[in-house]
Amino acid sequence: MKIAVLLPEGFEEIEAMTIIDILRRGKQDVTVIALGDITVKSAQNVRVIADLTLEAVNFQDYGMLVMPGGPGADNYLGHDKVKEAAKEFLNNPDKLIGAICAAPNILGQWNLMNGRKVTVYPTMEVRGAEIVKRKAIMDGNLITGAGPGAAADFALLLLLKITDAEVVRELRDRMIFQ
């Protein structure tokens, strides 16, 4: 499955890098997509070179869309292409969408939640959703995570939904996750 991981300016690097790392270790085809310039600055001023820019991507080529959060999550709001992709992924049971930290709040601001159960950064709300206090959860084809400390659990849940449970167990063991 092709996976699109989005990077807005000011993204949370623990979340983004953990997601990318775990999915790639799990032998998944991950494309890192910059919402602006190909070089994206994280919340802690780490510069990351993406694989593609938003204008070059065709989301129909992907089976999973992942939105890391962080202080820059509001930068998703200015991109109608991301909003439309999120809507299409949420409405297609054959596709998966993941959002962690502040990103579920963005989906709520776009009025896309429709009563779904989500987890989100503890100080945030998600319009139209039922908040569940857990590290990572799945409701239908939507997987959400609470924040940086939940990034590994979130990424492993993403991987579990697209590969064999044994692959995830072996990866957890190799990475020394308890």
N, CA, C and O atoms as a DFTB+ gen file, in Angstrom:
712 C
 N C O
     1  1       0.848      -1.185       0.000
     2  2       0.000       0.000       0.000
     3  2       0.884       1.236       0.000
     4  3       1.858       1.314       0.750
     5  1       0.546       2.189      -0.834
     6  2       1.278       3.456      -0.847
     7  2       0.718       4.358       0.251
     8  3      -0.494       4.506       0.402
     9  1       1.630       4.952       1.008
    10  2       1.259       5.783       2.149
    11  2       1.814       7.183       1.957
    12  3       2.997       7.354       1.663
    13  1       0.953       8.188       2.125
    14  2       1.355       9.595       2.044
    15  2       1.436      10.160       3.458
    16  3       0.437      10.180       4.177
    17  1       2.619      10.621       3.859
    18  2       2.799      11.293       5.151
    19  2       3.028      12.770       4.857
    20  3       3.985      13.137       4.176
    21  1       2.144      13.606       5.375
    22  2       2.192      15.044       5.106
    23  2       3.060      15.772       6.120
    24  3       3.066      15.435       7.305
    25  1       3.795      16.775       5.643
    26  2       4.612      17.604       6.534
    27  2       4.280      19.080       6.330
    28  3       4.730      19.692       5.361
    29  1       3.490      19.653       7.247
    30  2       3.299      21.104       7.217
    31  2       4.467      21.776       7.928
    32  3       5.117      21.158       8.770
    33  1       4.731      23.005       7.605
    34  2       5.751      23.775       8.328
    35  2       5.391      23.761       9.813
    36  3       4.243      24.026      10.171
    37  1       6.369      23.454      10.690
    38  2       6.132      23.415      12.132
    39  2       5.596      22.085      12.633
    40  3       5.061      22.013      13.739
    41  1       5.731      21.018      11.827
    42  2       5.267      19.687      12.243
    43  2       6.058      19.192      13.451
    44  3       7.173      19.649      13.703
    45  1       5.477      18.261      14.189
    46  2       6.146      17.640      15.334
    47  2       7.036      16.514      14.808
    48  3       6.542      15.515      14.285
    49  1       8.356      16.686      14.954
    50  2       9.284      15.740      14.350
    51  2       9.265      14.364      14.994
    52  3       9.471      13.368      14.299
    53  1       9.026      14.272      16.301
    54  2       8.945      12.947      16.926
    55  2       7.831      12.140      16.268
    56  3       8.004      10.960      15.962
    57  1       6.697      12.780      16.056
    58  2       5.569      12.087      15.427
    59  2       5.899      11.703      13.992
    60  3       5.784      10.535      13.620
    61  1       6.302      12.664      13.194
    62  2       6.539      12.406      11.771
    63  2       7.635      11.366      11.555
    64  3       7.448      10.420      10.791
    65  1       8.765      11.531      12.215
    66  2       9.887      10.622      11.991
    67  2       9.586       9.221      12.516
    68  3       9.992       8.234      11.903
    69  1       8.883       9.123      13.635
    70  2       8.517       7.811      14.175
    71  2       7.577       7.087      13.215
    72  3       7.748       5.897      12.949
    73  1       6.593       7.804      12.703
    74  2       5.647       7.216      11.749
    75  2       6.383       6.737      10.499
    76  3       6.217       5.593      10.075
    77  1       7.187       7.607       9.918
    78  2       7.919       7.260       8.693
    79  2       8.840       6.070       8.943
    80  3       8.872       5.129       8.150
    81  1       9.584       6.110      10.037
    82  2      10.539       5.059      10.368
    83  2       9.854       3.709      10.551
    84  3      10.256       2.720       9.939
    85  1       8.829       3.663      11.384
    86  2       8.156       2.388      11.667
    87  2       7.493       1.828      10.415
    88  3       7.582       0.627      10.157
    89  1       6.837       2.667       9.641
    90  2       6.188       2.168       8.427
    91  2       7.212       1.659       7.417
    92  3       6.981       0.641       6.763
    93  1       8.331       2.348       7.284
    94  2       9.362       1.882       6.347
    95  2      10.047       0.619       6.859
    96  3      10.359      -0.269       6.067
    97  1      10.287       0.520       8.161
    98  2      10.835      -0.726       8.718
    99  2       9.868      -1.885       8.493
   100  3      10.279      -3.038       8.359
   101  1       8.584      -1.561       8.454
   102  2       7.554      -2.555       8.176
   103  2       7.388      -2.833       6.693
   104  3       6.418      -3.470       6.283
   105  1       8.334      -2.355       5.881
   106  2       8.387      -2.613       4.434
   107  2       7.235      -1.972       3.659
   108  3       6.777      -2.518       2.655
   109  1       6.771      -0.815       4.128
   110  2       5.704      -0.094       3.443
   111  2       6.290       0.983       2.529
   112  3       7.396       1.473       2.757
   113  1       5.543       1.335       1.509
   114  2       5.935       2.335       0.513
   115  2       5.452       3.707       0.995
   116  3       4.299       4.078       0.776
   117  1       6.340       4.450       1.649
   118  2       5.996       5.736       2.266
   119  2       6.547       6.882       1.429
   120  3       7.726       6.896       1.076
   121  1       5.681       7.844       1.116
   122  2       6.087       9.073       0.441
   123  2       5.892      10.226       1.416
   124  3       4.798      10.415       1.948
   125  1       6.944      10.992       1.650
   126  2       6.878      12.163       2.523
   127  2       6.552      13.366       1.647
   128  3       7.261      13.657       0.683
   129  1       5.470      14.061       1.994
   130  2       4.947      15.136       1.150
   131  2       4.983      16.464       1.892
   132  3       4.364      16.615       2.946
   133  1       5.710      17.420       1.336
   134  2       5.791      18.772       1.898
   135  2       4.586      19.580       1.436
   136  3       4.207      19.527       0.266
   137  1       3.991      20.322       2.353
   138  2       2.853      21.157       1.975
   139  2       3.291      22.436       1.280
   140  3       2.490      23.078       0.600
   141  1       4.543      22.809       1.443
   142  2       5.086      24.001       0.782
   143  2       6.346      23.616       0.034
   144  3       6.332      22.740      -0.830
   145  1       7.444      24.288       0.383
   146  2       8.734      23.979      -0.231
   147  2       9.157      22.556       0.111
   148  3       8.737      22.006       1.129
   149  1       9.986      21.965      -0.738
   150  2      10.440      20.584      -0.562
   151  2      11.202      20.396       0.752
   152  3      11.193      19.300       1.313
   153  1      11.861      21.449       1.252
   154  2      12.521      21.402       2.556
   155  2      11.575      22.017       3.577
   156  3      11.167      23.171       3.448
   157  1      11.232      21.230       4.593
   158  2      10.232      21.641       5.578
   159  2      10.895      21.781       6.940
   160  3      11.656      20.908       7.357
   161  1      10.608      22.883       7.636
   162  2      11.158      23.129       8.970
   163  2      10.165      22.633      10.016
   164  3       8.984      22.977       9.980
   165  1      10.660      21.818      10.950
   166  2       9.820      21.254      12.005
   167  2       9.630      22.247      13.149
   168  3      10.156      23.360      13.120
   169  1       8.876      21.825      14.146
   170  2       8.618      22.655      15.326
   171  2       9.908      23.011      16.062
   172  3      10.003      24.079      16.666
   173  1      10.898      22.122      16.013
   174  2      12.167      22.356      16.708
   175  2      13.277      22.772      15.739
   176  3      14.461      22.575      16.014
   177  1      12.879      23.345      14.610
   178  2      13.805      23.876      13.601
   179  2      14.713      22.828      12.959
   180  3      15.831      23.136      12.548
   181  1      14.226      21.593      12.875
   182  2      14.928      20.554      12.129
   183  2      14.404      20.614      10.699
   184  3      13.194      20.606      10.473
   185  1      15.308      20.673       9.749
   186  2      14.896      20.736       8.350
   187  2      14.872      19.329       7.751
   188  3      15.825      18.561       7.884
   189  1      13.773      19.018       7.097
   190  2      13.580      17.707       6.484
   191  2      13.305      17.911       4.997
   192  3      12.510      18.771       4.618
   193  1      13.960      17.126       4.171
   194  2      13.716      17.179       2.730
   195  2      12.672      16.116       2.395
   196  3      12.904      14.922       2.585
   197  1      11.538      16.558       1.901
   198  2      10.446      15.649       1.549
   199  2      10.731      14.962       0.216
   200  3      11.641      15.348      -0.518
   201  1       9.939      13.944      -0.078
   202  2      10.047      13.244      -1.361
   203  2       9.347      14.005      -2.479
   204  3       9.817      14.027      -3.616
   205  1       8.214      14.631      -2.145
   206  2       7.397      15.361      -3.115
   207  2       6.804      16.598      -2.457
   208  3       6.754      16.698      -1.231
   209  1       6.358      17.531      -3.276
   210  2       5.569      18.651      -2.766
   211  2       4.090      18.343      -2.999
   212  3       3.739      17.495      -3.819
   213  1       3.246      19.041      -2.272
   214  2       1.805      18.839      -2.366
   215  2       1.302      19.002      -3.795
   216  3       0.461      18.227      -4.252
   217  1       1.811      19.999      -4.493
   218  2       1.311      20.242      -5.855
   219  2       1.670      19.112      -6.819
   220  3       1.037      18.980      -7.867
   221  1       2.671      18.296      -6.486
   222  2       3.098      17.210      -7.376
   223  2       2.422      15.876      -7.076
   224  3       2.601      14.915      -7.824
   225  1       1.656      15.802      -6.004
   226  2       1.091      14.518      -5.576
   227  2      -0.329      14.315      -6.106
   228  3      -1.113      15.257      -6.222
   229  1      -0.630      13.061      -6.422
   230  2      -1.987      12.651      -6.771
   231  2      -2.438      11.686      -5.676
   232  3      -1.990      10.540      -5.635
   233  1      -3.320      12.143      -4.793
   234  2      -3.725      11.334      -3.649
   235  2      -4.481      10.069      -4.051
   236  3      -4.593       9.144      -3.245
   237  1      -4.992      10.008      -5.254
   238  2      -5.680       8.791      -5.704
   239  2      -4.719       7.610      -5.817
   240  3      -5.151       6.458      -5.864
   241  1      -3.422       7.894      -5.862
   242  2      -2.410       6.840      -5.942
   243  2      -2.122       6.193      -4.589
   244  3      -1.373       5.219      -4.523
   245  1      -2.703       6.718      -3.515
   246  2      -2.365       6.289      -2.158
   247  2      -3.534       5.582      -1.475
   248  3      -4.702       5.880      -1.726
   249  1      -3.178       4.636      -0.603
   250  2      -4.183       3.925       0.180
   251  2      -4.291       4.420       1.596
   252  3      -5.270       4.132       2.285
   253  1      -3.281       5.174       2.047
   254  2      -3.293       5.728       3.402
   255  2      -2.749       7.147       3.371
   256  3      -1.779       7.447       2.674
   257  1      -3.396       8.011       4.140
   258  2      -2.981       9.404       4.319
   259  2      -2.703       9.602       5.800
   260  3      -3.550       9.282       6.635
   261  1      -1.514      10.132       6.144
   262  2      -1.147      10.331       7.549
   263  2      -0.795      11.793       7.781
   264  3      -0.011      12.388       7.041
   265  1      -1.401      12.366       8.842
   266  2      -1.212      13.777       9.188
   267  2      -0.566      13.903      10.569
   268  3      -1.269      13.817      11.575
   269  1       0.764      14.106      10.645
   270  2       1.379      14.410      11.931
   271  2       0.867      15.756      12.454
   272  3       0.392      16.594      11.686
   273  1       0.971      15.945      13.759
   274  2       0.506      17.198      14.358
   275  2       1.659      18.098      14.743
   276  3       2.660      18.206      14.034
   277  1       1.490      18.744      15.892
   278  2       2.479      19.698      16.366
   279  2       1.986      21.117      16.222
   280  3       0.873      21.349      15.750
   281  1       2.817      22.079      16.631
   282  2       2.425      23.488      16.565
   283  2       2.071      23.960      15.160
   284  3       1.328      24.927      15.001
   285  1       2.595      23.289      14.146
   286  2       2.324      23.692      12.771
   287  2       1.088      23.059      12.160
   288  3       0.827      23.248      10.972
   289  1       0.324      22.316      12.940
   290  2      -0.853      21.635      12.385
   291  2      -1.844      22.603      11.750
   292  3      -2.521      22.248      10.786
   293  1      -1.935      23.816      12.274
   294  2      -2.842      24.799      11.668
   295  2      -2.478      25.090      10.212
   296  3      -3.308      25.594       9.455
   297  1      -1.252      24.777       9.818
   298  2      -0.845      25.002       8.431
   299  2      -1.548      24.063       7.448
   300  3      -1.498      24.292       6.239
   301  1      -2.197      23.018       7.943
   302  2      -3.034      22.192       7.063
   303  2      -4.224      22.999       6.548
   304  3      -4.696      22.776       5.433
   305  1      -4.706      23.936       7.363
   306  2      -5.953      24.643       7.065
   307  2      -5.928      25.416       5.756
   308  3      -6.974      25.586       5.131
   309  1      -4.790      25.878       5.332
   310  2      -4.711      26.668       4.105
   311  2      -4.602      25.842       2.830
   312  3      -4.356      26.394       1.757
   313  1      -4.782      24.540       2.931
   314  2      -4.571      23.662       1.773
   315  2      -5.835      22.873       1.452
   316  3      -6.089      21.818       2.033
   317  1      -6.617      23.396       0.526
   318  2      -7.859      22.729       0.126
   319  2      -7.606      21.333      -0.430
   320  3      -8.445      20.445      -0.276
   321  1      -6.461      21.130      -1.074
   322  2      -6.145      19.810      -1.626
   323  2      -6.039      18.772      -0.509
   324  3      -6.448      17.625      -0.687
   325  1      -5.490      19.172       0.646
   326  2      -5.391      18.263       1.790
   327  2      -6.782      18.012       2.368
   328  3      -7.125      16.876       2.692
   329  1      -7.574      19.061       2.497
   330  2      -8.935      18.917       3.022
   331  2      -9.745      17.956       2.154
   332  3     -10.417      17.068       2.677
   333  1      -9.686      18.125       0.851
   334  2     -10.446      17.259      -0.059
   335  2      -9.938      15.821       0.000
   336  3     -10.730      14.880      -0.047
   337  1      -8.615      15.646       0.103
   338  2      -8.056      14.297       0.218
   339  2      -8.519      13.648       1.519
   340  3      -8.912      12.481       1.522
   341  1      -8.476      14.396       2.626
   342  2      -8.926      13.857       3.915
   343  2     -10.387      13.431       3.832
   344  3     -10.755      12.361       4.317
   345  1     -11.202      14.255       3.229
   346  2     -12.629      13.934       3.079
   347  2     -12.805      12.661       2.250
   348  3     -13.580      11.779       2.618
   349  1     -12.090      12.572       1.141
   350  2     -12.189      11.387       0.279
   351  2     -11.725      10.127       1.001
   352  3     -12.358       9.078       0.882
   353  1     -10.627      10.219       1.747
   354  2     -10.122       9.055       2.474
   355  2     -11.108       8.629       3.558
   356  3     -11.386       7.439       3.708
   357  1     -11.636       9.583       4.309
   358  2     -12.585       9.250       5.373
   359  2     -13.855       8.606       4.830
   360  3     -14.454       7.762       5.496
   361  1     -14.265       8.991       3.641
   362  2     -15.503       8.473       3.053
   363  2     -15.309       7.205       2.228
   364  3     -16.273       6.682       1.669
   365  1     -14.084       6.708       2.145
   366  2     -13.796       5.508       1.365
   367  2     -13.325       4.402       2.314
   368  3     -12.210       4.471       2.831
   369  1     -14.157       3.384       2.549
   370  2     -13.775       2.327       3.495
   371  2     -12.555       1.516       3.064
   372  3     -11.992       0.777       3.873
   373  1     -12.140       1.640       1.814
   374  2     -10.957       0.927       1.339
   375  2      -9.665       1.704       1.577
   376  3      -8.577       1.209       1.283
   377  1      -9.784       2.917       2.108
   378  2      -8.608       3.744       2.393
   379  2      -8.525       3.982       3.894
   380  3      -9.519       3.857       4.609
   381  1      -7.328       4.325       4.364
   382  2      -7.097       4.630       5.778
   383  2      -6.576       6.048       5.910
   384  3      -5.872       6.553       5.035
   385  1      -6.933       6.681       7.018
   386  2      -6.394       8.005       7.327
   387  2      -5.947       8.011       8.782
   388  3      -6.658       7.531       9.665
   389  1      -4.763       8.558       9.020
   390  2      -4.224       8.669      10.363
   391  2      -3.960      10.126      10.696
   392  3      -3.475      10.890       9.861
   393  1      -4.285      10.504      11.932
   394  2      -4.042      11.873      12.399
   395  2      -3.628      11.797      13.861
   396  3      -4.262      11.099      14.652
   397  1      -2.573      12.508      14.222
   398  2      -2.047      12.449      15.579
   399  2      -1.864      13.850      16.142
   400  3      -1.638      14.807      15.400
   401  1      -1.965      13.960      17.464
   402  2      -1.707      15.191      18.208
   403  2      -2.750      16.252      17.876
   404  3      -3.917      16.088      18.229
   405  1      -2.367      17.318      17.218
   406  2      -3.295      18.394      16.859
   407  2      -4.015      18.136      15.542
   408  3      -4.982      18.830      15.226
   409  1      -3.566      17.154      14.769
   410  2      -4.170      16.913      13.454
   411  2      -5.635      16.467      13.518
   412  3      -6.409      16.865      12.647
   413  1      -6.062      15.655      14.511
   414  2      -7.494      15.345      14.582
   415  2      -8.348      16.610      14.751
   416  3      -9.473      16.674      14.254
   417  1      -7.811      17.606      15.450
   418  2      -8.515      18.882      15.606
   419  2      -8.747      19.534      14.245
   420  3      -9.794      20.143      14.022
   421  1      -7.791      19.414      13.345
   422  2      -7.932      19.982      11.997
   423  2      -9.072      19.286      11.260
   424  3      -9.889      19.941      10.613
   425  1      -9.125      17.959      11.359
   426  2     -10.225      17.223      10.727
   427  2     -11.569      17.691      11.276
   428  3     -12.552      17.782      10.540
   429  1     -11.605      17.986      12.575
   430  2     -12.821      18.520      13.180
   431  2     -13.159      19.908      12.667
   432  3     -14.325      20.211      12.414
   433  1     -12.149      20.752      12.512
   434  2     -12.396      22.097      11.972
   435  2     -12.935      22.032      10.549
   436  3     -13.651      22.933      10.111
   437  1     -12.595      20.976       9.833
   438  2     -13.113      20.783       8.479
   439  2     -14.482      20.094       8.487
   440  3     -15.026      19.779       7.429
   441  1     -15.039      19.860       9.690
   442  2     -16.356      19.211       9.843
   443  2     -16.404      17.824       9.206
   444  3     -17.371      17.480       8.528
   445  1     -15.362      17.035       9.426
   446  2     -15.274      15.708       8.819
   447  2     -15.464      14.558       9.807
   448  3     -15.380      13.397       9.407
   449  1     -15.716      14.849      11.083
   450  2     -15.704      13.793      12.083
   451  2     -17.006      13.002      12.206
   452  3     -16.959      11.790      12.416
   453  1     -18.135      13.632      12.083
   454  2     -19.428      12.935      12.071
   455  2     -19.593      11.903      13.187
   456  3     -20.024      10.778      12.936
   457  1     -19.249      12.290      14.422
   458  2     -19.458      11.431      15.580
   459  2     -18.424      10.344      15.792
   460  3     -18.624       9.465      16.630
   461  1     -17.333      10.382      15.062
   462  2     -16.306       9.350      15.224
   463  2     -15.625       9.459      16.582
   464  3     -15.576      10.533      17.182
   465  1     -15.099       8.328      17.060
   466  2     -14.302       8.297      18.285
   467  2     -12.858       8.589      17.901
   468  3     -12.305       7.970      16.992
   469  1     -12.253       9.548      18.612
   470  2     -10.869       9.934      18.338
   471  2     -10.128      10.178      19.641
   472  3     -10.735      10.385      20.692
   473  1      -8.818      10.151      19.554
   474  2      -7.975      10.666      20.617
   475  2      -7.206      11.838      20.017
   476  3      -7.004      11.906      18.805
   477  1      -6.781      12.755      20.877
   478  2      -6.179      14.001      20.422
   479  2      -5.277      14.514      21.539
   480  3      -5.349      14.025      22.667
   481  1      -4.442      15.480      21.240
   482  2      -3.598      16.100      22.264
   483  2      -4.491      16.556      23.425
   484  3      -5.543      17.153      23.193
   485  1      -4.084      16.283      24.669
   486  2      -4.972      16.468      25.825
   487  2      -5.619      17.842      25.991
   488  3      -6.702      17.925      26.570
   489  1      -5.012      18.903      25.518
   490  2      -5.609      20.234      25.704
   491  2      -6.542      20.627      24.565
   492  3      -7.053      21.747      24.545
   493  1      -6.769      19.728      23.624
   494  2      -7.545      20.074      22.428
   495  2      -8.897      19.375      22.403
   496  3      -9.126      18.370      23.075
   497  1      -9.771      19.949      21.603
   498  2     -11.083      19.368      21.312
   499  2     -11.120      19.028      19.824
   500  3     -10.296      19.507      19.044
   501  1     -12.078      18.202      19.447
   502  2     -12.275      17.870      18.039
   503  2     -13.765      18.005      17.745
   504  3     -14.575      17.195      18.196
   505  1     -14.112      19.033      16.989
   506  2     -15.510      19.298      16.654
   507  2     -16.139      18.078      15.972
   508  3     -15.590      17.530      15.016
   509  1     -17.290      17.674      16.479
   510  2     -18.045      16.590      15.863
   511  2     -17.578      15.194      16.216
   512  3     -18.072      14.220      15.649
   513  1     -16.630      15.072      17.149
   514  2     -16.083      13.762      17.512
   515  2     -16.304      13.474      18.990
   516  3     -16.527      14.383      19.790
   517  1     -16.240      12.208      19.331
   518  2     -16.249      11.776      20.727
   519  2     -14.798      11.516      21.126
   520  3     -14.129      10.669      20.533
   521  1     -14.310      12.250      22.134
   522  2     -12.915      12.120      22.569
   523  2     -12.769      10.908      23.484
   524  3     -13.539      10.731      24.428
   525  1     -11.772      10.079      23.192
   526  2     -11.432       8.921      24.005
   527  2     -10.005       9.136      24.498
   528  3      -9.112       9.418      23.699
   529  1      -9.783       9.007      25.803
   530  2      -8.454       9.246      26.387
   531  2      -7.604       7.980      26.290
   532  3      -7.531       7.194      27.234
   533  1      -6.963       7.794      25.134
   534  2      -6.057       6.670      24.914
   535  2      -4.902       7.151      24.050
   536  3      -4.975       8.218      23.441
   537  1      -3.835       6.361      24.000
   538  2      -2.681       6.749      23.181
   539  2      -3.003       6.715      21.692
   540  3      -2.638       7.628      20.951
   541  1      -3.684       5.662      21.257
   542  2      -4.032       5.518      19.842
   543  2      -5.282       4.659      19.728
   544  3      -5.424       3.659      20.433
   545  1      -6.186       5.053      18.837
   546  2      -7.412       4.282      18.628
   547  2      -7.776       4.272      17.149
   548  3      -7.275       5.062      16.349
   549  1      -8.669       3.341      16.823
   550  2      -9.185       3.260      15.456
   551  2     -10.700       3.252      15.513
   552  3     -11.300       2.545      16.322
   553  1     -11.312       4.045      14.646
   554  2     -12.763       4.046      14.476
   555  2     -13.023       3.977      12.972
   556  3     -12.832       4.959      12.255
   557  1     -13.451       2.829      12.513
   558  2     -13.616       2.635      11.073
   559  2     -12.262       2.693      10.389
   560  3     -11.349       1.944      10.735
   561  1     -12.140       3.580       9.425
   562  2     -10.872       3.710       8.696
   563  2     -10.033       4.892       9.185
   564  3      -9.071       5.293       8.530
   565  1     -10.408       5.447      10.346
   566  2      -9.683       6.574      10.947
   567  2      -8.889       6.097      12.158
   568  3      -9.444       5.508      13.086
   569  1      -7.587       6.358      12.134
   570  2      -6.707       6.027      13.255
   571  2      -6.169       7.336      13.803
   572  3      -5.633       8.156      13.058
   573  1      -6.315       7.534      15.126
   574  2      -5.835       8.774      15.742
   575  2      -4.897       8.462      16.898
   576  3      -4.980       7.405      17.523
   577  1      -3.993       9.418      17.169
   578  2      -3.038       9.300      18.258
   579  2      -3.023      10.572      19.080
   580  3      -3.369      11.645      18.587
   581  1      -2.616      10.448      20.347
   582  2      -2.708      11.556      21.295
   583  2      -1.582      12.581      21.196
   584  3      -1.812      13.752      21.496
   585  1      -0.391      12.195      20.792
   586  2       0.698      13.165      20.745
   587  2       2.053      12.493      20.643
   588  3       2.125      11.292      20.384
   589  1       3.141      13.250      20.842
   590  2       4.491      12.728      20.633
   591  2       4.783      11.438      21.396
   592  3       5.394      10.520      20.850
   593  1       4.351      11.361      22.652
   594  2       4.599      10.163      23.455
   595  2       3.831       8.946      22.988
   596  3       4.128       7.826      23.405
   597  1       2.854       9.150      22.137
   598  2       2.041       8.059      21.597
   599  2       2.429       7.713      20.162
   600  3       1.789       6.868      19.537
   601  1       3.462       8.354      19.636
   602  2       3.806       8.203      18.215
   603  2       4.112       6.759      17.828
   604  3       3.684       6.307      16.765
   605  1       4.841       6.029      18.665
   606  2       5.169       4.639      18.327
   607  2       3.918       3.770      18.344
   608  3       3.711       2.970      17.432
   609  1       3.081       3.915      19.366
   610  2       1.836       3.143      19.427
   611  2       0.959       3.449      18.218
   612  3       0.377       2.544      17.620
   613  1       0.870       4.724      17.863
   614  2       0.088       5.163      16.715
   615  2       0.630       4.539      15.428
   616  3      -0.131       3.975      14.641
   617  1       1.939       4.639      15.216
   618  2       2.552       4.109      13.996
   619  2       2.408       2.591      13.913
   620  3       2.171       2.046      12.835
   621  1       2.550       1.914      15.041
   622  2       2.386       0.459      15.047
   623  2       0.943       0.061      14.750
   624  3       0.706      -0.959      14.104
   625  1      -0.021       0.850      15.214
   626  2      -1.424       0.585      14.894
   627  2      -1.678       0.805      13.403
   628  3      -2.393       0.025      12.774
   629  1      -1.096       1.864      12.834
   630  2      -1.196       2.071      11.384
   631  2      -0.674       0.841      10.643
   632  3      -1.321       0.327       9.731
   633  1       0.499       0.385      11.050
   634  2       1.130      -0.761      10.397
   635  2       0.296      -2.028      10.571
   636  3       0.162      -2.816       9.635
   637  1      -0.260      -2.224      11.753
   638  2      -1.070      -3.410      12.031
   639  2      -2.269      -3.508      11.090
   640  3      -2.689      -4.608      10.731
   641  1      -2.815      -2.376      10.697
   642  2      -4.004      -2.379       9.842
   643  2      -3.698      -2.717       8.388
   644  3      -4.616      -2.964       7.606
   645  1      -2.412      -2.733       8.015
   646  2      -2.074      -2.994       6.612
   647  2      -1.109      -4.159       6.420
   648  3      -0.696      -4.451       5.298
   649  1      -0.752      -4.820       7.515
   650  2       0.175      -5.940       7.397
   651  2      -0.188      -6.996       8.436
   652  3      -1.145      -6.841       9.193
   653  1       0.574      -8.042       8.456
   654  2       0.366      -9.172       9.351
   655  2       0.752      -8.816      10.793
   656  3       1.729      -8.100      11.015
   657  1      -0.004      -9.309      11.760
   658  2       0.280      -9.050      13.175
   659  2       1.662      -9.557      13.568
   660  3       2.309      -8.972      14.436
   661  1       2.122     -10.632      12.942
   662  2       3.445     -11.172      13.241
   663  2       4.545     -10.192      12.826
   664  3       5.556     -10.071      13.518
   665  1       4.359      -9.503      11.719
   666  2       5.318      -8.485      11.269
   667  2       5.427      -7.386      12.321
   668  3       6.526      -6.938      12.648
   669  1       4.288      -6.955      12.845
   670  2       4.271      -5.898      13.862
   671  2       4.933      -6.391      15.144
   672  3       5.707      -5.657      15.757
   673  1       4.640      -7.632      15.559
   674  2       5.241      -8.184      16.778
   675  2       6.761      -8.252      16.641
   676  3       7.487      -7.863      17.556
   677  1       7.238      -8.741      15.511
   678  2       8.682      -8.834      15.287
   679  2       9.333      -7.455      15.284
   680  3      10.423      -7.278      15.827
   681  1       8.674      -6.491      14.679
   682  2       9.200      -5.125      14.655
   683  2       9.244      -4.540      16.065
   684  3      10.233      -3.912      16.444
   685  1       8.185      -4.742      16.839
   686  2       8.164      -4.271      18.236
   687  2       9.331      -4.874      19.012
   688  3      10.005      -4.174      19.768
   689  1       9.569      -6.168      18.826
   690  2      10.660      -6.841      19.529
   691  2      12.015      -6.279      19.105
   692  3      12.858      -5.994      19.954
   693  1      12.230      -6.117      17.797
   694  2      13.510      -5.595      17.296
   695  2      13.779      -4.171      17.770
   696  3      14.926      -3.788      18.002
   697  1      12.703      -3.390      17.911
   698  2      12.861      -1.993      18.331
   699  2      12.797      -1.833      19.854
   700  3      12.881      -0.719      20.370
   701  1      12.650      -2.938      20.555
   702  2      12.624      -2.998      22.016
   703  2      11.475      -2.174      22.605
   704  3      11.654      -1.471      23.599
   705  1      10.306      -2.265      21.990
   706  2       9.096      -1.674      22.562
   707  2       8.491      -2.695      23.506
   708  3       8.425      -3.880      23.181
   709  1       8.056      -2.255      24.655
   710  2       7.454      -3.171      25.643
   711  2       5.983      -3.320      25.406
   712  3       5.311      -4.048      26.136
